[in-house]
Coordinates of C-alpha atoms in Angstrom, one line a residue:
Chain A
X1 CA 0.1 0.0 0.2
X2 CA 1.5 3.3 -1.1
X3 CA 0.4 6.3 1.0
X4 CA 1.3 8.8 -1.7
X5 CA -0.5 6.7 -4.4
X6 CA -3.4 6.9 -1.9
X7 CA -3.1 10.6 -1.5
X8 CA -3.3 11.4 -5.1
X9 CA -6.0 8.9 -5.6
X10 CA -8.0 10.7 -3.0
X11 CA -7.2 13.9 -4.7
X12 CA -8.3 12.8 -8.3
X13 CA -11.8 11.8 -6.8
X14 CA -12.5 14.8 -4.7
X15 CA -15.9 15.5 -4.5
X16 CA -16.6 19.3 -5.7
X17 CA -17.2 20.6 -2.1
X18 CA -14.0 19.2 -1.0
X19 CA -12.1 20.7 -3.7
X20 CA -13.6 24.0 -2.7
X21 CA -12.5 23.2 1.2
X22 CA -8.6 22.5 -0.7
X23 CA -8.9 25.8 -2.5
X24 CA -9.6 27.7 0.5
X25 CA -6.5 25.9 2.2
X26 CA -4.5 27.2 -0.3
X27 CA -5.7 30.7 -0.8
X28 CA -6.0 31.4 3.1
X29 CA -2.0 30.7 2.9
X30 CA -1.7 32.9 0.1
X31 CA -3.6 35.3 1.6
X32 CA -1.5 35.2 4.9
X33 CA 1.9 35.4 2.7
X34 CA 0.3 38.4 1.1
X35 CA -0.3 40.1 4.1
X36 CA 3.0 39.0 5.5
X37 CA 4.8 40.9 2.7
X38 CA 2.8 43.8 3.0
X39 CA 3.2 44.0 7.0
X40 CA 6.9 43.3 7.3
X41 CA 10.1 42.8 5.6
X42 CA 10.0 39.5 4.3
X43 CA 11.4 38.7 0.6
X44 CA 9.2 37.0 -2.1
X45 CA 10.7 33.8 -1.1
X46 CA 8.3 33.6 1.5
X47 CA 5.3 33.5 -1.3
X48 CA 7.3 30.2 -2.9
X49 CA 7.7 28.2 0.5
X50 CA 4.3 29.0 1.8
X51 CA 3.0 28.3 -1.6
X52 CA 4.8 24.8 -1.4
X53 CA 3.7 24.3 2.2
X54 CA 0.2 25.2 1.1
X55 CA 0.1 22.5 -1.5
X56 CA 1.0 20.1 1.3
X57 CA -1.6 21.0 3.3
X58 CA -4.2 20.5 0.2
X59 CA -2.4 16.9 0.1
X60 CA -2.5 16.2 3.8
X61 CA -5.3 18.3 5.7
X62 CA -5.9 15.2 8.2
X63 CA -2.2 14.9 9.3
X64 CA 0.1 16.8 11.6
X65 CA 1.3 19.0 8.4
X66 CA -1.1 22.0 9.0
X67 CA -0.1 22.2 12.4
X68 CA 3.3 22.5 11.7
X69 CA 2.7 25.0 8.9
X70 CA 0.8 27.2 11.1
X71 CA 3.6 27.4 14.0
X72 CA 5.8 27.9 10.6
X73 CA 3.6 30.8 9.9
X74 CA 3.8 32.1 13.6
X75 CA 7.4 32.0 13.3
X76 CA 7.7 34.1 10.0
X77 CA 5.6 36.5 11.2
X78 CA 7.4 37.0 14.5
X79 CA 10.6 37.2 12.5
X80 CA 9.7 39.1 9.3
X81 CA 7.3 41.9 11.1
X82 CA 9.3 43.6 13.2
X83 CA 6.5 46.1 14.7
X84 CA 4.8 44.6 17.9
X85 CA 1.3 45.6 16.7
X86 CA 0.4 46.1 13.2
X87 CA -3.0 46.4 12.0
X88 CA -2.6 43.5 9.3
X89 CA -2.2 41.3 12.4
X90 CA -6.0 40.5 12.5
X91 CA -6.5 39.7 9.0
X92 CA -3.4 37.5 8.9
X93 CA -5.0 35.8 12.1
X94 CA -8.5 35.3 10.1
X95 CA -6.1 33.9 7.4
X96 CA -4.9 31.4 9.5
X97 CA -8.3 30.8 11.0
X98 CA -9.5 29.9 7.8
X99 CA -6.5 27.8 6.8
X100 CA -7.2 25.7 10.1
X101 CA -10.9 25.5 9.9
X102 CA -10.8 24.2 6.0
X103 CA -8.3 21.8 6.8
X104 CA -10.3 20.6 9.7
X105 CA -13.4 20.4 7.9
X106 CA -11.9 18.6 4.8
X107 CA -10.6 16.1 7.3
X108 CA -13.8 15.7 9.0
X109 CA -15.5 13.5 5.8
X110 CA -14.1 11.3 3.1
X111 CA -12.2 13.0 0.3
X112 CA -15.1 11.5 -2.3
X113 CA -18.3 12.5 0.0
X114 CA -20.7 15.2 -1.1
X115 CA -20.8 17.7 1.9
X116 CA -24.2 19.5 2.8
X117 CA -24.6 22.8 1.6
X118 CA -26.2 23.7 4.9
X119 CA -23.1 22.7 6.8
X120 CA -21.0 25.1 4.9
X121 CA -23.5 27.8 5.6
X122 CA -23.2 27.0 9.5
X123 CA -19.5 27.5 9.2
X124 CA -19.9 30.7 7.5
X125 CA -21.8 31.6 10.5
X126 CA -19.5 30.4 13.0
X127 CA -16.5 31.9 11.3
X128 CA -18.1 35.3 11.2
X129 CA -18.6 35.2 15.1
X130 CA -15.1 34.4 15.5
X131 CA -13.8 36.9 13.1
X132 CA -15.6 39.2 14.9
X133 CA -14.2 38.4 18.3
X134 CA -10.9 38.7 16.8
X135 CA -11.7 41.9 15.6
X136 CA -12.8 43.1 19.0
X137 CA -9.5 41.5 20.5
X138 CA -7.6 43.3 18.1
X139 CA -9.4 46.7 19.2
X140 CA -8.5 45.9 22.8
X141 CA -5.0 45.6 21.7
X142 CA -4.4 48.4 19.9
X143 CA -6.0 50.4 22.7
X144 CA -3.4 48.5 25.0
X145 CA -0.8 49.5 22.8
X146 CA -1.8 53.3 22.6
X147 CA -2.1 53.6 26.5
X148 CA 1.2 52.2 26.7
X149 CA 0.4 49.9 29.4
X150 CA 3.3 47.3 29.6
X151 CA 2.2 45.4 32.8
X152 CA 5.7 44.6 34.0
X153 CA 6.5 41.0 35.2
X154 CA 3.7 40.6 37.5
X155 CA 1.3 40.7 34.2
X156 CA 3.7 38.1 32.6
X157 CA 3.6 35.9 35.2
X158 CA -0.2 36.0 35.2
X159 CA -0.4 35.6 31.5
X160 CA 1.6 32.3 32.0
X161 CA -0.4 31.1 34.9
X162 CA -3.6 31.8 33.2
X163 CA -2.4 29.7 30.0
X164 CA -1.0 27.3 32.0
X165 CA -4.2 26.9 33.9
X166 CA -6.4 27.1 30.8
X167 CA -4.3 24.5 29.1
X168 CA -4.7 22.1 32.4
X169 CA -8.3 22.3 32.5
X170 CA -8.7 21.7 28.9
X171 CA -6.5 18.5 29.2
X172 CA -8.8 17.5 32.2
X173 CA -11.9 18.2 30.4
X174 CA -10.9 16.2 27.0
X175 CA -8.9 13.5 28.3
X176 CA -10.4 11.9 31.7
X177 CA -14.1 12.4 30.8
X178 CA -15.1 9.1 30.0
X179 CA -17.4 8.2 26.6
X180 CA -20.6 6.2 27.3
X181 CA -22.8 4.4 24.8
X182 CA -26.0 6.3 23.8
X183 CA -29.0 5.0 25.3
Chain B
X1 CA -28.1 -6.9 12.7
X2 CA -29.0 -5.0 16.0
X3 CA -27.5 -1.8 17.0
X4 CA -24.0 -2.0 18.4
X5 CA -22.3 -5.0 16.8
X6 CA -19.6 -6.5 18.9
X7 CA -17.1 -5.9 16.5
X8 CA -18.0 -2.2 16.7
X9 CA -18.5 -1.9 20.1
X10 CA -15.0 -3.4 21.3
X11 CA -13.2 -1.4 18.3
X12 CA -10.1 0.8 19.5
X13 CA -11.9 3.9 17.9
X14 CA -15.3 3.5 19.3
X15 CA -14.9 6.7 21.3
X16 CA -14.7 10.4 20.7
X17 CA -10.8 10.9 20.0
X18 CA -9.1 14.4 19.7
X19 CA -8.4 14.9 16.0
X20 CA -5.3 16.9 14.5
X21 CA -7.4 19.9 14.2
X22 CA -8.3 20.2 17.8
X23 CA -4.4 19.4 19.0
X24 CA -3.5 21.9 16.2
X25 CA -5.9 24.6 17.3
X26 CA -4.7 24.0 21.1
X27 CA -0.9 24.1 20.2
X28 CA -0.8 27.1 18.0
X29 CA -2.7 29.2 20.9
X30 CA -0.7 28.0 23.4
X31 CA 2.5 28.9 21.4
X32 CA 1.4 32.1 20.2
X33 CA 0.2 33.0 23.6
X34 CA 3.6 32.0 25.1
X35 CA 5.4 33.7 22.5
X36 CA 3.4 36.8 22.9
X37 CA 4.0 36.8 26.7
X38 CA 7.8 36.1 26.5
X39 CA 8.2 38.6 23.8
X40 CA 5.8 41.2 24.7
X41 CA 4.3 41.0 21.0
X42 CA 0.2 41.3 21.3
X43 CA 0.0 40.7 17.4
X44 CA 1.5 37.2 17.9
X45 CA -1.5 36.5 20.5
X46 CA -3.7 38.1 17.8
X47 CA -2.5 35.8 15.2
X48 CA -3.2 32.8 17.6
X49 CA -6.4 34.1 19.3
X50 CA -8.9 32.9 16.6
X51 CA -7.8 29.5 17.1
X52 CA -8.1 29.9 20.8
X53 CA -11.4 30.8 20.6
X54 CA -12.2 27.7 18.2
X55 CA -10.4 25.2 20.9
X56 CA -12.7 26.7 23.4
X57 CA -15.6 26.4 21.6
X58 CA -14.6 22.8 20.7
X59 CA -13.9 21.7 24.0
X60 CA -17.4 23.1 25.3
X61 CA -19.1 21.1 22.5
X62 CA -17.1 17.8 23.0
X63 CA -19.9 15.0 22.6
X64 CA -20.1 12.7 25.8
X65 CA -21.5 9.6 24.5
X66 CA -20.8 7.2 22.0
X67 CA -23.2 6.4 19.0
X68 CA -24.2 3.0 18.1
X69 CA -24.5 1.8 14.7
X70 CA -25.8 -0.8 12.3
X71 CA -25.5 -2.2 8.8
X72 CA -29.0 -3.1 7.1
X73 CA -29.5 -4.5 3.7
X74 CA -33.5 -4.3 3.6
X75 CA -33.9 -6.8 0.8
X76 CA -32.5 -10.3 1.7
X77 CA -32.0 -11.1 -2.0
X78 CA -31.9 -9.1 -5.2
X79 CA -31.7 -9.7 -9.0
X80 CA -28.3 -9.1 -10.7
X81 CA -28.3 -5.8 -12.3
X82 CA -30.9 -4.9 -9.8
X83 CA -30.3 -1.4 -7.5
X84 CA -30.8 -1.9 -3.7
X85 CA -30.1 0.1 -0.9
X86 CA -27.5 -0.3 1.6
X87 CA -28.4 1.7 5.1
X88 CA -25.7 2.5 7.6
X89 CA -28.0 3.6 10.8
X90 CA -26.5 5.7 13.7
X91 CA -27.8 6.9 16.8
X92 CA -27.8 10.5 17.4
X93 CA -25.8 11.9 20.3
X94 CA -25.4 15.5 21.5
X95 CA -22.8 17.8 19.4
X96 CA -22.4 14.8 17.0
X97 CA -22.4 17.0 13.9
X98 CA -21.5 15.4 10.9
X99 CA -22.0 11.6 10.2
X100 CA -20.0 9.7 7.7
X101 CA -19.9 6.6 5.9
X102 CA -18.0 4.3 3.6
X103 CA -18.8 1.1 2.2
X104 CA -16.6 -1.7 0.6
X105 CA -18.2 -3.5 -2.1
X106 CA -16.8 -7.2 -2.9
X107 CA -16.4 -8.6 -6.2
X108 CA -19.0 -8.1 -8.5
X109 CA -20.5 -5.2 -6.4
X110 CA -21.0 -1.7 -7.7
X111 CA -21.7 1.5 -5.1
X112 CA -23.4 4.8 -5.8
X113 CA -22.1 6.8 -4.8
X114 CA -18.5 5.5 -5.5
X115 CA -17.2 3.8 -2.4
X116 CA -20.4 4.5 -0.7
X117 CA -19.2 7.9 1.0
X118 CA -21.9 9.6 2.5
X119 CA -22.1 12.3 4.8
X120 CA -25.3 13.6 6.5
X121 CA -25.2 16.7 8.6
X122 CA -27.1 16.0 12.0
X123 CA -30.1 18.1 12.4
X124 CA -32.8 19.0 15.1
X125 CA -35.0 16.5 13.1
X126 CA -32.5 13.7 13.5
X127 CA -32.0 14.2 17.1
X128 CA -35.7 13.9 17.7
X129 CA -35.7 10.9 15.6
X130 CA -32.8 9.3 17.5
X131 CA -30.9 7.9 14.4
X132 CA -29.5 8.9 11.4
X133 CA -29.6 6.9 8.2
X134 CA -26.8 7.0 5.5
X135 CA -28.1 5.3 2.4
X136 CA -26.0 4.2 -0.5
X137 CA -27.2 2.3 -3.4
X138 CA -25.6 -1.2 -4.3
X139 CA -25.8 -3.2 -7.5
X140 CA -24.3 -6.8 -7.8
X141 CA -23.3 -7.2 -11.3
X142 CA -23.2 -11.1 -11.1
X143 CA -25.8 -13.7 -9.4
X144 CA -24.4 -15.7 -6.2
X145 CA -24.1 -14.7 -2.8
X146 CA -22.4 -11.0 -2.6
X147 CA -20.7 -9.7 0.3
X148 CA -21.5 -5.9 0.9
X149 CA -19.3 -4.1 3.3
X150 CA -17.6 -3.9 5.6
X151 CA -18.6 -0.2 6.3
X152 CA -16.6 2.4 8.0
X153 CA -18.7 4.7 10.1
X154 CA -17.5 8.0 11.7
X155 CA -18.5 11.0 13.1
X156 CA -17.4 14.6 14.1
X157 CA -18.2 17.1 16.4
X158 CA -18.4 21.1 15.7
X159 CA -14.9 22.3 14.1
X160 CA -13.6 18.8 13.4
X161 CA -12.4 18.7 17.0
X162 CA -13.4 15.5 18.1
X163 CA -13.9 12.1 15.8
X164 CA -15.9 9.0 16.7
X165 CA -14.6 6.2 14.4
X166 CA -14.2 5.2 11.8
X167 CA -15.6 2.0 13.2
X168 CA -16.0 -1.1 10.9
X169 CA -19.1 -2.6 10.5
X170 CA -19.2 -6.3 9.8
X171 CA -20.3 -7.1 6.2
X172 CA -23.7 -8.5 4.7
X173 CA -24.2 -11.4 2.6
X174 CA -27.1 -11.0 0.2
X175 CA -28.1 -13.7 -2.4
X176 CA -28.4 -12.2 -5.9
X177 CA -30.7 -14.0 -8.2
X178 CA -29.8 -14.7 -11.7
X179 CA -31.6 -12.6 -14.1
X180 CA -33.5 -14.9 -16.5
X181 CA -32.3 -14.1 -20.1
X182 CA -35.1 -13.0 -22.2
X183 CA -36.6 -16.5 -23.6
X184 CA -39.9 -17.2 -24.8
X185 CA -41.2 -20.1 -26.9
X186 CA -44.3 -20.6 -28.5
X187 CA -43.6 -24.2 -29.1
X188 CA -45.5 -26.5 -27.1
X189 CA -43.5 -29.1 -24.7
X190 CA -43.8 -32.6 -25.6
X191 CA -45.7 -35.2 -23.3
X192 CA -48.1 -33.2 -21.5
X193 CA -48.7 -35.2 -18.2
X194 CA -51.9 -33.6 -17.0
X195 CA -54.8 -31.1 -17.4
X196 CA -53.5 -28.2 -15.6
X197 CA -50.8 -26.4 -17.8
X198 CA -51.5 -23.3 -20.0
X199 CA -50.2 -25.0 -23.3
X200 CA -52.8 -25.3 -25.7
X201 CA -52.8 -29.2 -26.2
X202 CA -53.2 -30.7 -29.8
X203 CA -56.1 -32.9 -28.6
X204 CA -59.5 -31.5 -27.6
X205 CA -60.3 -31.4 -24.0
X206 CA -61.2 -29.4 -21.1
X207 CA -59.7 -26.3 -21.5
X208 CA -60.2 -22.5 -22.2
X209 CA -59.3 -22.0 -25.9
X210 CA -61.9 -22.3 -28.1
X211 CA -61.7 -25.4 -30.6
X212 CA -64.8 -25.9 -32.7
X213 CA -68.9 -26.2 -32.2
X214 CA -69.9 -29.7 -32.4
X215 CA -72.9 -31.7 -31.8
X216 CA -73.8 -32.8 -28.1
X217 CA -72.1 -36.1 -27.0
X218 CA -72.8 -38.0 -23.8
X219 CA -70.6 -36.4 -21.0
X220 CA -70.4 -32.8 -22.3
X221 CA -71.3 -30.2 -19.6
X222 CA -74.4 -28.5 -19.8
X223 CA -72.7 -25.0 -19.8
X224 CA -70.9 -25.7 -22.9
X225 CA -74.1 -25.8 -24.8
X226 CA -74.3 -23.6 -27.9
X227 CA -77.8 -22.2 -27.6
X228 CA -78.1 -20.2 -30.8
X229 CA -76.5 -23.3 -33.1
X230 CA -78.7 -25.4 -31.3
X231 CA -82.0 -23.4 -31.7
X232 CA -81.1 -22.9 -35.6
X233 CA -80.2 -26.9 -36.0
X234 CA -82.9 -28.2 -33.8
X235 CA -80.0 -30.3 -32.7
X236 CA -77.9 -29.8 -29.3
X237 CA -74.5 -28.4 -30.0
X238 CA -71.6 -27.6 -27.9
X239 CA -68.6 -25.6 -27.6
X240 CA -65.3 -27.7 -27.7
X241 CA -62.2 -26.6 -26.5
X242 CA -58.3 -27.8 -26.6
X243 CA -57.4 -29.3 -23.8
X244 CA -54.6 -27.3 -21.4
X245 CA -51.4 -29.3 -20.9
X246 CA -48.7 -29.3 -18.5
X247 CA -45.4 -31.1 -18.2
X248 CA -42.6 -32.1 -16.1
X249 CA -39.5 -30.2 -17.3
X250 CA -36.5 -31.4 -15.3
X251 CA -33.5 -28.9 -15.6
X252 CA -29.8 -30.2 -15.3
X253 CA -27.2 -27.6 -14.7
X254 CA -23.8 -28.8 -15.4
X255 CA -21.8 -26.9 -12.8
X256 CA -18.5 -28.8 -13.0
X257 CA -16.6 -26.0 -14.7
X258 CA -16.6 -22.2 -15.0
X259 CA -14.8 -21.1 -18.3
X260 CA -14.1 -17.5 -19.1
X261 CA -14.5 -14.3 -17.5
X262 CA -17.5 -12.7 -16.0
X263 CA -17.2 -8.8 -15.8
X264 CA -20.3 -7.2 -16.4
X265 CA -18.8 -3.6 -17.0
X266 CA -17.1 -5.2 -20.2
X267 CA -20.1 -7.4 -20.9
X268 CA -18.0 -10.4 -20.6
X269 CA -20.0 -13.7 -19.1
X270 CA -18.6 -16.8 -18.3
X271 CA -20.0 -20.4 -19.5
X272 CA -21.4 -20.7 -15.8
X273 CA -23.3 -17.4 -16.3
X274 CA -24.6 -18.6 -19.3
X275 CA -25.6 -21.7 -17.9
X276 CA -27.4 -20.1 -15.0
X277 CA -29.0 -17.3 -16.6
X278 CA -30.3 -19.6 -19.3
X279 CA -31.5 -22.3 -16.5
X280 CA -33.3 -19.4 -14.9
X281 CA -34.9 -18.4 -18.4
X282 CA -36.3 -21.7 -19.2
X283 CA -37.5 -22.6 -15.5
X284 CA -39.3 -19.1 -15.6
X285 CA -40.8 -19.7 -19.0
X286 CA -42.2 -22.9 -18.2
X287 CA -43.4 -22.2 -14.7
X288 CA -45.2 -19.1 -16.1
X289 CA -47.1 -21.4 -18.8
X290 CA -48.0 -23.7 -15.7
X291 CA -45.6 -26.5 -16.2
X292 CA -44.0 -28.2 -13.4
X293 CA -40.2 -27.5 -13.1
X294 CA -37.4 -29.4 -11.1
X295 CA -33.8 -28.7 -11.2
X296 CA -30.7 -30.6 -10.4
X297 CA -27.1 -29.0 -10.4
X298 CA -24.1 -31.3 -11.4
X299 CA -21.4 -30.0 -9.0
X300 CA -19.1 -31.4 -6.6
X301 CA -19.2 -28.2 -4.3
X302 CA -22.9 -27.6 -4.7
X303 CA -25.0 -30.9 -5.8
X304 CA -28.2 -29.1 -5.4
X305 CA -31.8 -30.5 -6.0
X306 CA -35.0 -28.9 -6.0
X307 CA -38.3 -31.2 -6.6
X308 CA -40.7 -30.4 -9.2
X309 CA -43.1 -27.5 -8.4
X310 CA -45.2 -24.8 -10.2
X311 CA -46.3 -21.3 -9.4
X312 CA -44.6 -18.0 -8.5
X313 CA -43.0 -19.3 -5.3
X314 CA -41.4 -22.1 -7.0
X315 CA -39.9 -19.9 -9.5
X316 CA -38.4 -17.8 -6.6
X317 CA -37.3 -21.1 -5.1
X318 CA -35.4 -22.1 -8.6
X319 CA -33.9 -18.6 -8.8
X320 CA -32.4 -18.6 -5.1
X321 CA -31.1 -22.3 -5.8
X322 CA -29.4 -21.3 -8.8
X323 CA -27.6 -18.0 -7.0
X324 CA -26.0 -20.8 -4.8
X325 CA -24.4 -22.8 -7.3
X326 CA -20.7 -23.1 -7.3
X327 CA -18.7 -24.8 -10.0
X328 CA -16.4 -27.6 -9.1
X329 CA -15.6 -30.9 -11.2
X330 CA -17.0 -34.2 -10.0
X331 CA -15.2 -37.5 -10.4
X332 CA -18.0 -39.5 -11.3
X333 CA -21.7 -38.5 -12.0
X334 CA -24.4 -40.9 -10.5
X335 CA -26.8 -41.5 -13.1
X336 CA -29.2 -42.9 -10.7
X337 CA -29.2 -39.5 -9.1
X338 CA -30.0 -38.0 -12.3
X339 CA -32.6 -40.0 -13.0
X340 CA -34.4 -39.8 -9.6
X341 CA -37.7 -37.8 -9.9
X342 CA -38.1 -37.8 -13.5
X343 CA -40.9 -39.9 -14.6
X344 CA -41.8 -41.2 -18.2
X345 CA -43.2 -38.4 -20.1
X346 CA -40.8 -35.5 -18.7
X347 CA -38.8 -33.3 -20.9
X348 CA -35.1 -32.9 -19.7
X349 CA -33.2 -29.7 -20.4
X350 CA -29.8 -30.0 -19.8
X351 CA -27.4 -26.8 -19.8
X352 CA -24.1 -27.5 -20.1
X353 CA -20.7 -26.1 -21.5
X354 CA -20.0 -29.6 -22.7
X355 CA -16.0 -29.4 -22.1
X356 CA -16.1 -32.8 -20.2
X357 CA -17.6 -35.8 -22.2
X358 CA -19.5 -36.9 -19.0
X359 CA -22.6 -34.8 -19.1
X360 CA -23.0 -35.7 -22.8
X361 CA -22.7 -39.4 -22.0
X362 CA -25.7 -38.9 -19.2
X363 CA -27.8 -36.8 -21.9
X364 CA -27.6 -40.1 -24.1
X365 CA -28.2 -42.3 -21.3
X366 CA -31.4 -40.4 -20.3
X367 CA -32.5 -40.4 -24.1
X368 CA -31.8 -44.0 -24.6
X369 CA -34.1 -44.6 -21.7
X370 CA -37.3 -42.8 -23.4
X371 CA -37.2 -39.3 -21.6
X372 CA -37.2 -36.3 -24.3
X373 CA -33.9 -34.7 -23.6
X374 CA -32.4 -31.3 -24.9
X375 CA -29.0 -30.3 -24.4
X376 CA -28.4 -26.5 -24.4
X377 CA -24.8 -25.6 -25.1
X378 CA -23.8 -23.0 -23.0
X379 CA -20.4 -22.4 -24.3
X380 CA -20.9 -19.4 -26.5
X381 CA -18.4 -17.8 -28.7
X382 CA -17.1 -14.9 -26.5
X383 CA -16.3 -17.3 -23.8
X384 CA -12.6 -17.3 -23.6
X385 CA -10.5 -20.7 -23.0
X386 CA -9.3 -21.3 -19.5
X387 CA -5.9 -20.7 -17.8
X388 CA -3.0 -18.7 -19.4
X389 CA -3.1 -18.0 -23.0
X390 CA 0.3 -19.6 -24.2
X391 CA 0.6 -21.6 -27.4
X392 CA 0.5 -25.0 -26.0
X393 CA -2.6 -23.9 -24.0
X394 CA -4.3 -22.4 -27.1
X395 CA -3.3 -25.5 -29.1
X396 CA -4.7 -28.1 -26.0
X397 CA -7.8 -25.8 -26.2
X398 CA -8.3 -26.3 -29.7
X399 CA -7.7 -29.9 -29.5
X400 CA -10.2 -30.3 -26.7
X401 CA -12.7 -28.0 -29.1
X402 CA -12.3 -30.5 -31.9
X403 CA -13.1 -33.6 -29.6
X404 CA -16.2 -31.7 -28.3
X405 CA -17.5 -31.3 -31.8
X406 CA -17.0 -35.1 -32.3
X407 CA -19.1 -35.8 -29.4
X408 CA -21.6 -33.2 -30.2
X409 CA -22.1 -34.8 -33.8
X410 CA -22.5 -38.4 -32.0
X411 CA -24.9 -37.3 -29.4
X412 CA -27.2 -35.6 -31.9
X413 CA -26.9 -38.9 -33.9
X414 CA -28.4 -40.9 -31.2
X415 CA -31.3 -38.2 -31.1
X416 CA -30.3 -35.7 -28.6
X417 CA -31.0 -32.1 -30.1
X418 CA -28.1 -30.0 -28.8
X419 CA -29.2 -26.0 -29.3
X420 CA -26.5 -23.4 -28.6
X421 CA -27.7 -20.9 -26.0
X422 CA -28.4 -17.4 -28.2
X423 CA -31.3 -16.2 -25.4
X424 CA -34.6 -15.7 -27.1
X425 CA -36.0 -18.4 -29.0
X426 CA -32.9 -20.8 -28.6
X427 CA -35.1 -23.7 -27.7
X428 CA -38.3 -22.8 -30.0
X429 CA -37.2 -25.1 -33.3
X430 CA -35.9 -28.0 -30.9
X431 CA -39.4 -28.0 -28.8
X432 CA -41.2 -27.8 -32.2
X433 CA -39.3 -30.8 -33.8
X434 CA -39.7 -32.6 -30.5
X435 CA -43.5 -32.1 -30.6
X436 CA -43.6 -33.1 -34.6
X437 CA -41.2 -36.4 -33.8
X438 CA -43.9 -37.2 -30.9
X439 CA -46.7 -36.7 -33.0
X440 CA -45.1 -38.9 -35.7
X441 CA -44.6 -41.6 -33.2
X442 CA -48.0 -41.6 -32.1
X443 CA -49.2 -42.4 -35.3

């Protein structure tokens, strides 16, 4: 059994909805690259590298690869955009959200399966909610940056604690609760 | 199959597991938040924040209960080429959002959609009903016992964060009945035995088909009096009819060998395909006419026998028996077994590829014992020789065909007609000649 052959076979027999999702994967990554090029000092090579990574994500949306690409995107942004707060961070975040969502939805169903249109509608609404919340959060971030409030070491420690607590709670919720058969 | 088959219940994937998508959302958000805090870069946090929200949303909508599932084929049997449904039933659980299934079709089974890939978005109505049905169409190209499945079933939660399955469901076996090739004959079957069939006899008798109007004789039924003619002639006249006749048609299917390929898409049929379909057609035709039909299968693996019977239910029994036929050579054919249940006056229809001399010898024996025997040659021209097609094999096959021709000539000379199966009307000529032969013998 050749995994690459299977992937190509899957790609050849994609349903139209899966084609759309794969297109969104590619478009969102290219969108992020464009925002990155406008916002920072990255070279045009980023476009080629991220384009290639996008193609790999199109082939393997159900693997760890999209996660690695997202982490790479964070690193590229950190390295390529010197400003601590630029207005383009919000659209870049939205592009990453789209990339993540398209990969997740693509992996949620067989490659050949016809996906219901109402499902896409549901996700359009959900994405709108998350994007709205992201924009609101970005406004808070701008205000925070404009007031020049650093917070100091206490804020850093508090944030780290909050992060650790959040991850701990998440781990408890998703791993220790046992599944029960439906009645 | 009941809900929650043991194999599905004990399968390691029969639980809601974290997907790469959810792990990715948590990881990216955690890294972004950590990076933002450590490097004092709120923009990095903004990049990861949407995924953090998605991760939170996903964790809050994590399904708690495991669905139960089943694979059902509503019809226990179907005809070859006929579409049927394969239903994967999945019980609904809270926060299960998208249910998917795929099917593996066995040999000679076609699925619609391709690979039986179906998805269904779970709606409020589904939750109220308690079960989601994922329906795929299945079609078997060839008669026999066909396997549908195993099926793989899975479901995902919002944002594709948690996945249940794919859980395998055990395959189902369905009986695919042969599609009787269109066969019709207007010729009467020889040797009518009783007066219950639908053939029009050459003799007058109690039947439904008008013969003539003749003077009344003792024994005529009063309801047959033709009043207008009787009044005109001042003498009682009755309408007479032809007798309705039936016969016992004993079908012998030689399933010792299966030569050639059976690929419905390419229109290729094996010799056993032709034999079984011809047997189904002949049986269906004579049963439709009200005759009694019995069936015997000559095969070491499936030595099936069906006693004589009539009617639609018997027709179904014949098809079901034929669907179980499997080819395997037999060292010796017991002539007593073949002769059993075949009374004098029966019509024996032997269907065979005639690649071995034994069935022909049996046909000659039956004919010699006074039975009317017709042999249908199921080795149709497009049936390819068995084995690898090297020069030696081709030469061997040609030699065997020459021998076969000589054997056919010998058996035909002994009074057994051999008809190549060509579908409609194959037997018409033979049955007519047999009937003429019978009449001549009677005079």
